[in-house]
Amino acid sequence: TAKMAKQKSDFSYSEAIKELETITNYLEQSEVDLDEAIKKFERGKVLASEIEKHLKEAENTINTIKEEA
């Protein structure tokens, strides 16, 4: 939903990864509620975006350190 897309994650990288793994495990079960699966998938997209931001920030930090060396 639009509300979830706007929601900013306050999770650290590790927390986001852990929650995304939990969602993935849930979605891989053979019997899941469709509505709940859709909600979890949407949350997973938000988490994946946050994880990507963390990784890009880390890459930028590393590049800055390398340039200063």
mmCIF file of C-alpha atoms in Angstrom:
data_model
loop_
_atom_site.group_PDB
_atom_site.id
_atom_site.type_symbol
_atom_site.label_atom_id
_atom_site.label_comp_id
_atom_site.label_asym_id
_atom_site.label_seq_id
_atom_site.Cartn_x
_atom_site.Cartn_y
_atom_site.Cartn_z
ATOM 1 C CA THR A 1 0.000 0.000 0.000
ATOM 2 C CA ALA A 2 1.032 3.611 -0.305
ATOM 3 C CA LYS A 3 1.272 3.845 3.469
ATOM 4 C CA MET A 4 3.826 1.046 3.601
ATOM 5 C CA ALA A 5 5.821 2.523 0.727
ATOM 6 C CA LYS A 6 6.152 5.815 2.607
ATOM 7 C CA GLN A 7 7.049 4.108 5.879
ATOM 8 C CA LYS A 8 10.715 4.692 6.680
ATOM 9 C CA SER A 9 12.485 1.789 8.251
ATOM 10 C CA ASP A 10 14.268 2.502 11.501
ATOM 11 C CA PHE A 11 15.928 -0.888 11.269
ATOM 12 C CA SER A 12 19.619 -1.452 11.118
ATOM 13 C CA TYR A 13 20.968 -3.478 8.227
ATOM 14 C CA SER A 14 21.109 -6.619 10.392
ATOM 15 C CA GLU A 15 17.554 -6.172 11.670
ATOM 16 C CA ALA A 16 16.233 -5.603 8.148
ATOM 17 C CA ILE A 17 17.988 -8.732 6.868
ATOM 18 C CA LYS A 18 16.606 -10.796 9.747
ATOM 19 C CA GLU A 19 13.035 -9.592 9.161
ATOM 20 C CA LEU A 20 13.357 -10.171 5.411
ATOM 21 C CA GLU A 21 14.548 -13.736 6.074
ATOM 22 C CA THR A 22 11.522 -14.297 8.331
ATOM 23 C CA ILE A 23 9.201 -13.038 5.604
ATOM 24 C CA THR A 24 10.910 -15.211 2.997
ATOM 25 C CA ASN A 25 10.531 -18.293 5.197
ATOM 26 C CA TYR A 26 6.838 -17.512 5.691
ATOM 27 C CA LEU A 27 6.249 -17.060 1.964
ATOM 28 C CA GLU A 28 8.024 -20.341 1.179
ATOM 29 C CA GLN A 29 5.536 -22.314 3.282
ATOM 30 C CA SER A 30 3.104 -24.339 1.230
ATOM 31 C CA GLU A 31 -0.013 -23.111 3.039
ATOM 32 C CA VAL A 32 -0.115 -19.368 3.559
ATOM 33 C CA ASP A 33 -3.001 -16.940 3.679
ATOM 34 C CA LEU A 34 -3.060 -14.969 0.418
ATOM 35 C CA ASP A 35 -3.895 -11.611 2.015
ATOM 36 C CA GLU A 36 -1.193 -12.052 4.647
ATOM 37 C CA ALA A 37 1.284 -13.159 1.975
ATOM 38 C CA ILE A 38 0.602 -9.981 -0.010
ATOM 39 C CA LYS A 39 1.126 -7.816 3.093
ATOM 40 C CA LYS A 40 4.369 -9.585 3.888
ATOM 41 C CA PHE A 41 5.546 -9.301 0.284
ATOM 42 C CA GLU A 42 4.909 -5.531 0.374
ATOM 43 C CA ARG A 43 6.852 -5.257 3.639
ATOM 44 C CA GLY A 44 9.648 -7.308 2.078
ATOM 45 C CA LYS A 45 9.894 -4.814 -0.781
ATOM 46 C CA VAL A 46 10.264 -1.959 1.723
ATOM 47 C CA LEU A 47 12.942 -3.877 3.619
ATOM 48 C CA ALA A 48 14.818 -4.772 0.429
ATOM 49 C CA SER A 49 14.881 -1.090 -0.502
ATOM 50 C CA GLU A 50 16.235 -0.158 2.936
ATOM 51 C CA ILE A 51 18.875 -2.889 2.720
ATOM 52 C CA GLU A 52 19.949 -1.560 -0.673
ATOM 53 C CA LYS A 53 20.283 1.951 0.806
ATOM 54 C CA HIS A 54 22.473 0.590 3.621
ATOM 55 C CA LEU A 55 24.700 -1.198 1.114
ATOM 56 C CA LYS A 56 25.051 1.886 -1.111
ATOM 57 C CA GLU A 57 25.963 4.006 1.933
ATOM 58 C CA ALA A 58 28.584 1.454 2.948
ATOM 59 C CA GLU A 59 29.993 1.411 -0.582
ATOM 60 C CA ASN A 60 30.191 5.215 -0.629
ATOM 61 C CA THR A 61 31.947 5.237 2.742
ATOM 62 C CA ILE A 62 34.485 2.674 1.553
ATOM 63 C CA ASN A 63 35.125 4.640 -1.644
ATOM 64 C CA THR A 64 35.660 7.824 0.374
ATOM 65 C CA ILE A 65 38.122 6.065 2.661
ATOM 66 C CA LYS A 66 40.000 4.628 -0.316
ATOM 67 C CA GLU A 67 40.220 8.062 -1.947
ATOM 68 C CA GLU A 68 41.642 9.585 1.247
ATOM 69 C CA ALA A 69 44.306 6.903 1.599
#
